[in-house]
Amino acid sequence: MFLSVSNPLLLWCREYCIKDMASKLVLGATTASKFVKGLPFIFRRLEEMGPTVAQSIIPSQLHRTTRIQKKFTVRIMSENENGYKLVAIRDQTLQEFFVVTDLSKKSMQYCVDEVTGKNFLQRIQGKAVAVPEELSQN
């Protein structure tokens, strides 16, 4: 485990009072290899939207794809009894994650578009973005 006290690099960082470097090493070890680049930000934004949007977010394993996609995208793949299965794709990496929620598919799609910035771009272009009734009541 990276957080153990026996790790000589972490001990060296603590000894020479380089707190920023020690925290970056710990954060890099926990987030760099487990998520598609940009996905932790999406998780945080979904959780900030409130408990009605995302009661729980469960990430899955990383997968490699043959197709290269430079643009970061998040899509709803399927609906199950507790929520939705979403897929995040960037470069050659694909990651599925599950969102436990009671929202309809239209409302969940609006939340995903809001978090990824798609709705913001549509507003800049002068297009109207309708907020689902389910979300406007909260």
Coordinates of C-alpha atoms in Angstrom, one line a residue:
M1 CA 0.0 0.0 0.0
F2 CA 1.3 3.5 -0.9
L3 CA 0.2 5.1 2.3
S4 CA 2.3 2.9 4.6
V5 CA 4.9 4.6 6.7
S6 CA 7.6 2.1 5.5
N7 CA 7.5 3.7 2.0
P8 CA 11.0 5.4 1.8
L9 CA 9.9 8.1 -0.7
L10 CA 7.0 9.2 1.5
L11 CA 9.2 9.3 4.6
W12 CA 11.8 11.4 2.7
C13 CA 9.0 13.9 1.7
R14 CA 7.8 14.1 5.3
E15 CA 11.4 14.5 6.6
Y16 CA 12.2 17.4 4.3
C17 CA 8.8 19.1 4.9
I18 CA 7.7 18.9 1.2
K19 CA 4.0 18.6 2.1
D20 CA 2.8 19.4 -1.5
M21 CA 4.9 16.7 -3.0
A22 CA 3.8 14.1 -0.5
S23 CA 0.1 14.9 -1.1
K24 CA 0.6 14.8 -4.8
L25 CA 2.3 11.4 -4.6
V26 CA -0.6 10.0 -2.6
L27 CA -3.3 11.5 -4.8
G28 CA -1.5 10.4 -8.0
A29 CA -1.3 6.9 -6.7
T30 CA -5.0 6.7 -5.8
T31 CA -6.5 8.4 -8.9
A32 CA -4.1 8.1 -11.8
S33 CA -4.5 4.4 -12.6
K34 CA -8.1 3.7 -11.6
F35 CA -10.1 6.2 -13.7
V36 CA -10.4 7.6 -17.2
K37 CA -8.8 11.0 -17.2
G38 CA -11.5 13.5 -16.3
L39 CA -13.9 11.1 -14.7
P40 CA -13.2 12.0 -11.0
F41 CA -14.3 15.5 -11.9
I42 CA -17.6 14.1 -13.4
F43 CA -18.2 12.1 -10.2
R44 CA -17.7 15.2 -8.0
R45 CA -20.1 17.3 -10.2
L46 CA -22.8 14.6 -10.2
E47 CA -22.6 14.3 -6.4
E48 CA -22.7 18.1 -6.0
M49 CA -26.0 18.2 -8.0
G50 CA -27.7 16.6 -5.0
P51 CA -28.8 13.3 -3.5
T52 CA -31.7 13.1 -5.9
V53 CA -29.4 13.0 -8.9
A54 CA -26.8 10.5 -7.7
Q55 CA -27.4 8.5 -4.5
S56 CA -24.3 6.4 -5.2
I57 CA -21.7 6.2 -8.0
I58 CA -19.9 2.8 -8.5
P59 CA -17.0 2.8 -11.0
S60 CA -16.0 -0.4 -12.9
Q61 CA -12.7 -1.6 -14.4
L62 CA -10.8 0.2 -17.1
H63 CA -10.9 -1.3 -20.6
R64 CA -8.8 -0.6 -23.7
T65 CA -10.4 0.0 -27.0
T66 CA -9.1 -0.1 -30.5
R67 CA -10.7 3.2 -31.5
I68 CA -9.0 6.4 -30.5
Q69 CA -11.3 9.1 -29.3
K70 CA -9.6 12.4 -28.3
K71 CA -12.8 14.0 -27.0
F72 CA -13.9 13.0 -23.5
T73 CA -17.5 11.7 -23.7
V74 CA -19.9 10.2 -21.2
R75 CA -23.0 8.3 -22.5
I76 CA -25.9 6.5 -20.9
M77 CA -25.6 2.9 -22.1
S78 CA -28.5 1.1 -20.3
E79 CA -31.0 1.3 -17.6
N80 CA -31.4 -1.2 -14.7
E81 CA -33.7 -1.5 -11.8
N82 CA -31.5 0.8 -9.5
G83 CA -30.3 3.4 -11.9
Y84 CA -28.2 3.7 -15.0
K85 CA -25.0 2.3 -16.5
L86 CA -22.9 5.0 -18.1
V87 CA -19.7 4.8 -20.1
A88 CA -16.8 7.3 -20.2
I89 CA -14.4 7.2 -23.1
R90 CA -11.2 9.1 -23.7
D91 CA -8.2 8.2 -25.9
Q92 CA -8.1 4.4 -26.0
T93 CA -9.6 4.0 -22.5
L94 CA -13.2 3.1 -21.7
Q95 CA -14.7 2.8 -18.2
E96 CA -18.2 1.9 -17.2
F97 CA -19.8 3.2 -14.0
F98 CA -23.1 2.8 -12.4
V99 CA -25.2 5.7 -11.0
V100 CA -27.9 4.7 -8.4
T101 CA -30.8 7.1 -8.9
D102 CA -34.6 7.4 -9.1
L103 CA -34.5 9.9 -12.0
S104 CA -36.0 9.2 -15.4
K105 CA -33.7 8.7 -18.4
K106 CA -34.4 12.1 -19.8
S107 CA -33.5 13.8 -16.5
M108 CA -30.4 11.7 -16.1
Q109 CA -29.3 12.6 -19.7
Y110 CA -29.8 16.3 -18.8
C111 CA -27.6 15.9 -15.7
V112 CA -24.9 14.2 -17.7
D113 CA -25.0 16.9 -20.4
E114 CA -24.9 19.6 -17.7
V115 CA -21.9 18.0 -16.0
T116 CA -19.9 17.5 -19.2
G117 CA -20.6 21.0 -20.5
K118 CA -22.8 20.1 -23.5
N119 CA -25.7 22.2 -22.2
F120 CA -23.3 25.1 -21.7
L121 CA -22.1 25.0 -25.3
Q122 CA -25.7 24.9 -26.5
R123 CA -26.6 28.0 -24.4
I124 CA -23.6 29.9 -25.9
Q125 CA -24.8 29.0 -29.4
G126 CA -28.2 30.4 -28.5
K127 CA -30.1 27.2 -28.4
A128 CA -32.7 26.6 -25.7
V129 CA -32.0 23.9 -23.2
A130 CA -35.2 22.6 -21.5
V131 CA -34.8 21.6 -17.8
P132 CA -36.9 18.5 -17.1
E133 CA -39.8 19.0 -14.7
E134 CA -38.4 16.4 -12.4
L135 CA -35.4 18.6 -11.7
S136 CA -37.0 22.0 -11.9
Q137 CA -39.2 21.2 -8.8
N138 CA -36.1 20.7 -6.6

